[in-house]
JSON list of C-alpha atoms in Angstrom, two decimals:
[
{"chain": "X", "resi": 1, "resn": "UNK", "atom": "CA", "xyz": [71.12, 90.00, 108.77]},
{"chain": "X", "resi": 2, "resn": "UNK", "atom": "CA", "xyz": [72.29, 93.60, 108.87]},
{"chain": "X", "resi": 3, "resn": "UNK", "atom": "CA", "xyz": [75.96, 94.08, 109.78]},
{"chain": "X", "resi": 4, "resn": "UNK", "atom": "CA", "xyz": [77.70, 97.40, 110.44]},
{"chain": "X", "resi": 5, "resn": "UNK", "atom": "CA", "xyz": [81.43, 97.89, 110.79]},
{"chain": "X", "resi": 6, "resn": "UNK", "atom": "CA", "xyz": [81.87, 99.45, 114.22]},
{"chain": "X", "resi": 7, "resn": "UNK", "atom": "CA", "xyz": [85.53, 99.47, 115.22]},
{"chain": "X", "resi": 8, "resn": "UNK", "atom": "CA", "xyz": [89.01, 99.05, 113.79]},
{"chain": "X", "resi": 9, "resn": "UNK", "atom": "CA", "xyz": [91.85, 98.30, 116.20]},
{"chain": "X", "resi": 10, "resn": "UNK", "atom": "CA", "xyz": [95.04, 100.10, 115.17]},
{"chain": "X", "resi": 11, "resn": "UNK", "atom": "CA", "xyz": [98.47, 98.75, 116.06]},
{"chain": "X", "resi": 12, "resn": "UNK", "atom": "CA", "xyz": [100.48, 101.62, 117.56]},
{"chain": "X", "resi": 13, "resn": "UNK", "atom": "CA", "xyz": [103.75, 101.77, 119.49]},
{"chain": "X", "resi": 14, "resn": "UNK", "atom": "CA", "xyz": [103.11, 104.90, 121.57]},
{"chain": "X", "resi": 15, "resn": "UNK", "atom": "CA", "xyz": [99.56, 105.54, 122.80]},
{"chain": "X", "resi": 16, "resn": "UNK", "atom": "CA", "xyz": [100.10, 109.19, 123.72]},
{"chain": "X", "resi": 17, "resn": "UNK", "atom": "CA", "xyz": [101.77, 109.99, 120.38]},
{"chain": "X", "resi": 18, "resn": "UNK", "atom": "CA", "xyz": [98.93, 108.28, 118.48]},
{"chain": "X", "resi": 19, "resn": "UNK", "atom": "CA", "xyz": [96.33, 110.09, 120.61]},
{"chain": "X", "resi": 20, "resn": "UNK", "atom": "CA", "xyz": [97.93, 113.47, 119.86]},
{"chain": "X", "resi": 21, "resn": "UNK", "atom": "CA", "xyz": [97.99, 112.68, 116.12]},
{"chain": "X", "resi": 22, "resn": "UNK", "atom": "CA", "xyz": [94.34, 111.67, 115.90]},
{"chain": "X", "resi": 23, "resn": "UNK", "atom": "CA", "xyz": [93.30, 114.71, 117.96]},
{"chain": "X", "resi": 24, "resn": "UNK", "atom": "CA", "xyz": [95.33, 116.93, 115.60]},
{"chain": "X", "resi": 25, "resn": "UNK", "atom": "CA", "xyz": [93.70, 115.38, 112.55]},
{"chain": "X", "resi": 26, "resn": "UNK", "atom": "CA", "xyz": [90.27, 116.21, 113.98]},
{"chain": "X", "resi": 27, "resn": "UNK", "atom": "CA", "xyz": [88.93, 112.83, 115.05]},
{"chain": "X", "resi": 28, "resn": "UNK", "atom": "CA", "xyz": [86.58, 113.00, 118.07]},
{"chain": "X", "resi": 29, "resn": "UNK", "atom": "CA", "xyz": [87.99, 111.50, 121.27]},
{"chain": "X", "resi": 30, "resn": "UNK", "atom": "CA", "xyz": [85.32, 109.18, 122.68]},
{"chain": "X", "resi": 31, "resn": "UNK", "atom": "CA", "xyz": [87.22, 107.29, 125.37]},
{"chain": "X", "resi": 32, "resn": "UNK", "atom": "CA", "xyz": [90.60, 107.38, 127.08]},
{"chain": "X", "resi": 33, "resn": "UNK", "atom": "CA", "xyz": [90.25, 104.73, 129.75]},
{"chain": "X", "resi": 34, "resn": "UNK", "atom": "CA", "xyz": [92.90, 103.37, 132.09]},
{"chain": "X", "resi": 35, "resn": "UNK", "atom": "CA", "xyz": [92.49, 100.51, 134.56]},
{"chain": "X", "resi": 36, "resn": "UNK", "atom": "CA", "xyz": [95.62, 99.98, 136.59]},
{"chain": "X", "resi": 37, "resn": "UNK", "atom": "CA", "xyz": [99.10, 100.25, 135.13]},
{"chain": "X", "resi": 38, "resn": "UNK", "atom": "CA", "xyz": [98.68, 97.63, 132.41]},
{"chain": "X", "resi": 39, "resn": "UNK", "atom": "CA", "xyz": [95.42, 98.55, 130.69]},
{"chain": "X", "resi": 40, "resn": "UNK", "atom": "CA", "xyz": [94.59, 101.60, 128.60]},
{"chain": "X", "resi": 41, "resn": "UNK", "atom": "CA", "xyz": [92.34, 102.05, 125.58]},
{"chain": "X", "resi": 42, "resn": "UNK", "atom": "CA", "xyz": [91.84, 105.13, 123.47]},
{"chain": "X", "resi": 43, "resn": "UNK", "atom": "CA", "xyz": [88.85, 105.34, 121.16]},
{"chain": "X", "resi": 44, "resn": "UNK", "atom": "CA", "xyz": [88.32, 107.95, 118.39]},
{"chain": "X", "resi": 45, "resn": "UNK", "atom": "CA", "xyz": [85.64, 108.51, 115.75]},
{"chain": "X", "resi": 46, "resn": "UNK", "atom": "CA", "xyz": [86.24, 110.43, 112.52]},
{"chain": "X", "resi": 47, "resn": "UNK", "atom": "CA", "xyz": [83.69, 113.22, 112.06]},
{"chain": "X", "resi": 48, "resn": "UNK", "atom": "CA", "xyz": [80.68, 111.98, 110.14]},
{"chain": "X", "resi": 49, "resn": "UNK", "atom": "CA", "xyz": [81.59, 108.31, 110.59]},
{"chain": "X", "resi": 50, "resn": "UNK", "atom": "CA", "xyz": [79.75, 105.53, 112.37]},
{"chain": "X", "resi": 51, "resn": "UNK", "atom": "CA", "xyz": [82.93, 103.42, 112.48]},
{"chain": "X", "resi": 52, "resn": "UNK", "atom": "CA", "xyz": [85.60, 104.22, 115.05]},
{"chain": "X", "resi": 53, "resn": "UNK", "atom": "CA", "xyz": [89.23, 103.38, 115.71]},
{"chain": "X", "resi": 54, "resn": "UNK", "atom": "CA", "xyz": [90.69, 102.13, 118.96]},
{"chain": "X", "resi": 55, "resn": "UNK", "atom": "CA", "xyz": [94.22, 101.50, 120.18]},
{"chain": "X", "resi": 56, "resn": "UNK", "atom": "CA", "xyz": [95.86, 100.69, 123.48]},
{"chain": "X", "resi": 57, "resn": "UNK", "atom": "CA", "xyz": [98.10, 98.36, 125.44]},
{"chain": "X", "resi": 58, "resn": "UNK", "atom": "CA", "xyz": [98.51, 94.98, 123.75]},
{"chain": "X", "resi": 59, "resn": "UNK", "atom": "CA", "xyz": [95.20, 95.16, 121.90]},
{"chain": "X", "resi": 60, "resn": "UNK", "atom": "CA", "xyz": [96.39, 93.47, 118.72]},
{"chain": "X", "resi": 61, "resn": "UNK", "atom": "CA", "xyz": [99.17, 91.10, 117.72]},
{"chain": "X", "resi": 62, "resn": "UNK", "atom": "CA", "xyz": [99.82, 93.18, 114.60]},
{"chain": "X", "resi": 63, "resn": "UNK", "atom": "CA", "xyz": [103.03, 95.19, 114.36]},
{"chain": "X", "resi": 64, "resn": "UNK", "atom": "CA", "xyz": [102.67, 98.96, 114.79]},
{"chain": "X", "resi": 65, "resn": "UNK", "atom": "CA", "xyz": [102.02, 100.58, 111.43]},
{"chain": "X", "resi": 66, "resn": "UNK", "atom": "CA", "xyz": [100.97, 97.37, 109.68]},
{"chain": "X", "resi": 67, "resn": "UNK", "atom": "CA", "xyz": [97.41, 98.42, 108.79]},
{"chain": "X", "resi": 68, "resn": "UNK", "atom": "CA", "xyz": [97.18, 99.91, 105.30]},
{"chain": "X", "resi": 69, "resn": "UNK", "atom": "CA", "xyz": [94.34, 101.06, 103.10]},
{"chain": "X", "resi": 70, "resn": "UNK", "atom": "CA", "xyz": [92.07, 102.51, 105.77]},
{"chain": "X", "resi": 71, "resn": "UNK", "atom": "CA", "xyz": [89.58, 104.60, 103.79]},
{"chain": "X", "resi": 72, "resn": "UNK", "atom": "CA", "xyz": [88.02, 107.90, 104.75]},
{"chain": "X", "resi": 73, "resn": "UNK", "atom": "CA", "xyz": [85.44, 109.38, 102.40]},
{"chain": "X", "resi": 74, "resn": "UNK", "atom": "CA", "xyz": [84.94, 113.08, 101.70]},
{"chain": "X", "resi": 75, "resn": "UNK", "atom": "CA", "xyz": [82.67, 115.18, 99.47]},
{"chain": "X", "resi": 76, "resn": "UNK", "atom": "CA", "xyz": [85.46, 117.58, 98.51]},
{"chain": "X", "resi": 77, "resn": "UNK", "atom": "CA", "xyz": [89.01, 116.26, 98.38]},
{"chain": "X", "resi": 78, "resn": "UNK", "atom": "CA", "xyz": [90.55, 119.69, 97.75]},
{"chain": "X", "resi": 79, "resn": "UNK", "atom": "CA", "xyz": [88.92, 120.97, 100.94]},
{"chain": "X", "resi": 80, "resn": "UNK", "atom": "CA", "xyz": [90.15, 117.90, 102.85]},
{"chain": "X", "resi": 81, "resn": "UNK", "atom": "CA", "xyz": [93.70, 118.41, 101.53]},
{"chain": "X", "resi": 82, "resn": "UNK", "atom": "CA", "xyz": [93.68, 122.07, 102.59]},
{"chain": "X", "resi": 83, "resn": "UNK", "atom": "CA", "xyz": [92.26, 121.30, 106.04]},
{"chain": "X", "resi": 84, "resn": "UNK", "atom": "CA", "xyz": [94.72, 118.51, 106.77]},
{"chain": "X", "resi": 85, "resn": "UNK", "atom": "CA", "xyz": [97.76, 120.48, 105.62]},
{"chain": "X", "resi": 86, "resn": "UNK", "atom": "CA", "xyz": [96.45, 123.44, 107.61]},
{"chain": "X", "resi": 87, "resn": "UNK", "atom": "CA", "xyz": [96.45, 121.21, 110.69]},
{"chain": "X", "resi": 88, "resn": "UNK", "atom": "CA", "xyz": [100.08, 120.31, 110.00]},
{"chain": "X", "resi": 89, "resn": "UNK", "atom": "CA", "xyz": [99.38, 116.80, 108.72]},
{"chain": "X", "resi": 90, "resn": "UNK", "atom": "CA", "xyz": [101.73, 115.52, 106.00]},
{"chain": "X", "resi": 91, "resn": "UNK", "atom": "CA", "xyz": [99.56, 114.26, 103.13]},
{"chain": "X", "resi": 92, "resn": "UNK", "atom": "CA", "xyz": [100.22, 113.25, 99.55]},
{"chain": "X", "resi": 93, "resn": "UNK", "atom": "CA", "xyz": [99.18, 115.41, 96.69]},
{"chain": "X", "resi": 94, "resn": "UNK", "atom": "CA", "xyz": [95.77, 114.64, 95.21]},
{"chain": "X", "resi": 95, "resn": "UNK", "atom": "CA", "xyz": [95.98, 111.93, 92.55]},
{"chain": "X", "resi": 96, "resn": "UNK", "atom": "CA", "xyz": [93.91, 109.71, 90.27]},
{"chain": "X", "resi": 97, "resn": "UNK", "atom": "CA", "xyz": [94.47, 106.55, 88.23]},
{"chain": "X", "resi": 98, "resn": "UNK", "atom": "CA", "xyz": [95.28, 107.00, 84.53]},
{"chain": "X", "resi": 99, "resn": "UNK", "atom": "CA", "xyz": [93.21, 103.96, 83.56]},
{"chain": "X", "resi": 100, "resn": "UNK", "atom": "CA", "xyz": [90.15, 104.67, 85.66]},
{"chain": "X", "resi": 101, "resn": "UNK", "atom": "CA", "xyz": [89.35, 104.08, 89.28]},
{"chain": "X", "resi": 102, "resn": "UNK", "atom": "CA", "xyz": [91.70, 102.34, 91.70]},
{"chain": "X", "resi": 103, "resn": "UNK", "atom": "CA", "xyz": [90.62, 98.79, 92.41]},
{"chain": "X", "resi": 104, "resn": "UNK", "atom": "CA", "xyz": [92.17, 96.04, 94.45]},
{"chain": "X", "resi": 105, "resn": "UNK", "atom": "CA", "xyz": [94.99, 95.99, 96.93]},
{"chain": "X", "resi": 106, "resn": "UNK", "atom": "CA", "xyz": [98.55, 94.99, 96.25]},
{"chain": "X", "resi": 107, "resn": "UNK", "atom": "CA", "xyz": [100.94, 94.02, 99.01]},
{"chain": "X", "resi": 108, "resn": "UNK", "atom": "CA", "xyz": [100.09, 96.69, 101.58]},
{"chain": "X", "resi": 109, "resn": "UNK", "atom": "CA", "xyz": [100.66, 99.57, 99.16]},
{"chain": "X", "resi": 110, "resn": "UNK", "atom": "CA", "xyz": [98.50, 102.38, 100.51]},
{"chain": "X", "resi": 111, "resn": "UNK", "atom": "CA", "xyz": [98.12, 103.74, 96.97]},
{"chain": "X", "resi": 112, "resn": "UNK", "atom": "CA", "xyz": [96.29, 100.52, 96.00]},
{"chain": "X", "resi": 113, "resn": "UNK", "atom": "CA", "xyz": [98.08, 100.11, 92.69]},
{"chain": "X", "resi": 114, "resn": "UNK", "atom": "CA", "xyz": [97.90, 96.98, 90.62]},
{"chain": "X", "resi": 115, "resn": "UNK", "atom": "CA", "xyz": [100.49, 96.08, 88.00]},
{"chain": "X", "resi": 116, "resn": "UNK", "atom": "CA", "xyz": [99.96, 98.39, 85.05]},
{"chain": "X", "resi": 117, "resn": "UNK", "atom": "CA", "xyz": [98.17, 101.13, 86.95]},
{"chain": "X", "resi": 118, "resn": "UNK", "atom": "CA", "xyz": [99.59, 104.61, 86.70]},
{"chain": "X", "resi": 119, "resn": "UNK", "atom": "CA", "xyz": [99.06, 107.16, 89.44]},
{"chain": "X", "resi": 120, "resn": "UNK", "atom": "CA", "xyz": [98.67, 110.67, 87.99]},
{"chain": "X", "resi": 121, "resn": "UNK", "atom": "CA", "xyz": [98.84, 113.95, 89.86]},
{"chain": "X", "resi": 122, "resn": "UNK", "atom": "CA", "xyz": [95.67, 115.96, 90.27]},
{"chain": "X", "resi": 123, "resn": "UNK", "atom": "CA", "xyz": [91.95, 115.42, 90.39]},
{"chain": "X", "resi": 124, "resn": "UNK", "atom": "CA", "xyz": [90.19, 112.84, 88.25]},
{"chain": "X", "resi": 125, "resn": "UNK", "atom": "CA", "xyz": [89.65, 114.62, 84.89]},
{"chain": "X", "resi": 126, "resn": "UNK", "atom": "CA", "xyz": [85.84, 114.41, 85.13]},
{"chain": "X", "resi": 127, "resn": "UNK", "atom": "CA", "xyz": [85.93, 114.78, 88.91]},
{"chain": "X", "resi": 128, "resn": "UNK", "atom": "CA", "xyz": [84.13, 111.44, 89.00]},
{"chain": "X", "resi": 129, "resn": "UNK", "atom": "CA", "xyz": [83.02, 109.98, 92.30]},
{"chain": "X", "resi": 130, "resn": "UNK", "atom": "CA", "xyz": [85.47, 107.35, 93.54]},
{"chain": "X", "resi": 131, "resn": "UNK", "atom": "CA", "xyz": [88.14, 108.85, 91.27]},
{"chain": "X", "resi": 132, "resn": "UNK", "atom": "CA", "xyz": [90.34, 111.22, 93.31]},
{"chain": "X", "resi": 133, "resn": "UNK", "atom": "CA", "xyz": [92.54, 110.28, 96.27]},
{"chain": "X", "resi": 134, "resn": "UNK", "atom": "CA", "xyz": [95.15, 111.43, 98.73]},
{"chain": "X", "resi": 135, "resn": "UNK", "atom": "CA", "xyz": [97.06, 109.46, 101.33]},
{"chain": "X", "resi": 136, "resn": "UNK", "atom": "CA", "xyz": [98.65, 109.96, 104.72]},
{"chain": "X", "resi": 137, "resn": "UNK", "atom": "CA", "xyz": [100.07, 107.85, 107.53]},
{"chain": "X", "resi": 138, "resn": "UNK", "atom": "CA", "xyz": [99.91, 108.08, 111.30]},
{"chain": "X", "resi": 139, "resn": "UNK", "atom": "CA", "xyz": [103.19, 108.31, 113.26]},
{"chain": "X", "resi": 140, "resn": "UNK", "atom": "CA", "xyz": [103.55, 104.50, 113.25]},
{"chain": "X", "resi": 141, "resn": "UNK", "atom": "CA", "xyz": [102.91, 104.18, 109.52]},
{"chain": "X", "resi": 142, "resn": "UNK", "atom": "CA", "xyz": [99.30, 102.95, 109.52]},
{"chain": "X", "resi": 143, "resn": "UNK", "atom": "CA", "xyz": [98.18, 104.06, 106.07]},
{"chain": "X", "resi": 144, "resn": "UNK", "atom": "CA", "xyz": [95.05, 106.04, 105.31]},
{"chain": "X", "resi": 145, "resn": "UNK", "atom": "CA", "xyz": [93.44, 106.83, 101.95]},
{"chain": "X", "resi": 146, "resn": "UNK", "atom": "CA", "xyz": [91.03, 109.70, 101.50]},
{"chain": "X", "resi": 147, "resn": "UNK", "atom": "CA", "xyz": [88.70, 109.21, 98.56]},
{"chain": "X", "resi": 148, "resn": "UNK", "atom": "CA", "xyz": [86.29, 111.75, 97.09]},
{"chain": "X", "resi": 149, "resn": "UNK", "atom": "CA", "xyz": [82.75, 110.49, 96.60]},
{"chain": "X", "resi": 150, "resn": "UNK", "atom": "CA", "xyz": [80.21, 113.01, 95.42]},
{"chain": "X", "resi": 151, "resn": "UNK", "atom": "CA", "xyz": [77.55, 110.46, 94.49]},
{"chain": "X", "resi": 152, "resn": "UNK", "atom": "CA", "xyz": [77.53, 106.85, 95.68]},
{"chain": "X", "resi": 153, "resn": "UNK", "atom": "CA", "xyz": [76.82, 103.88, 93.47]},
{"chain": "X", "resi": 154, "resn": "UNK", "atom": "CA", "xyz": [73.16, 102.73, 93.67]},
{"chain": "X", "resi": 155, "resn": "UNK", "atom": "CA", "xyz": [72.39, 100.67, 96.75]},
{"chain": "X", "resi": 156, "resn": "UNK", "atom": "CA", "xyz": [75.13, 102.25, 98.83]}
]
């Protein structure tokens, strides 16, 4: 069986504010559909992605801003940092893990630190794939991680 991740439903408090943010960040607007006064969905796709995000009226029981660790992958994290800041998006500085690559997820921390991990400023020293990161949040606090991958692990 072949499975592909297609859609992630984001919990947001203000549909128009979220729509403006994801337009500003450069995601492609696929759908903004309203049916009556009580139903609206907005659907975006990040450039180069097959997986999309969607938000709208009462689409999820999750609290706005409760999704953390949503990954976007780029070939050049310095270019991504410059483009996002140029669009007026508040992003972290580029960082890497002192002990190697970030693994695991601890209590909703968008930096994905485990006990004993140390987040260091700057690119991974060897500029290794999977080694350099930056983070940002949407207006509700849903947390995104951008990770640089120049060469994927075999089988990916």
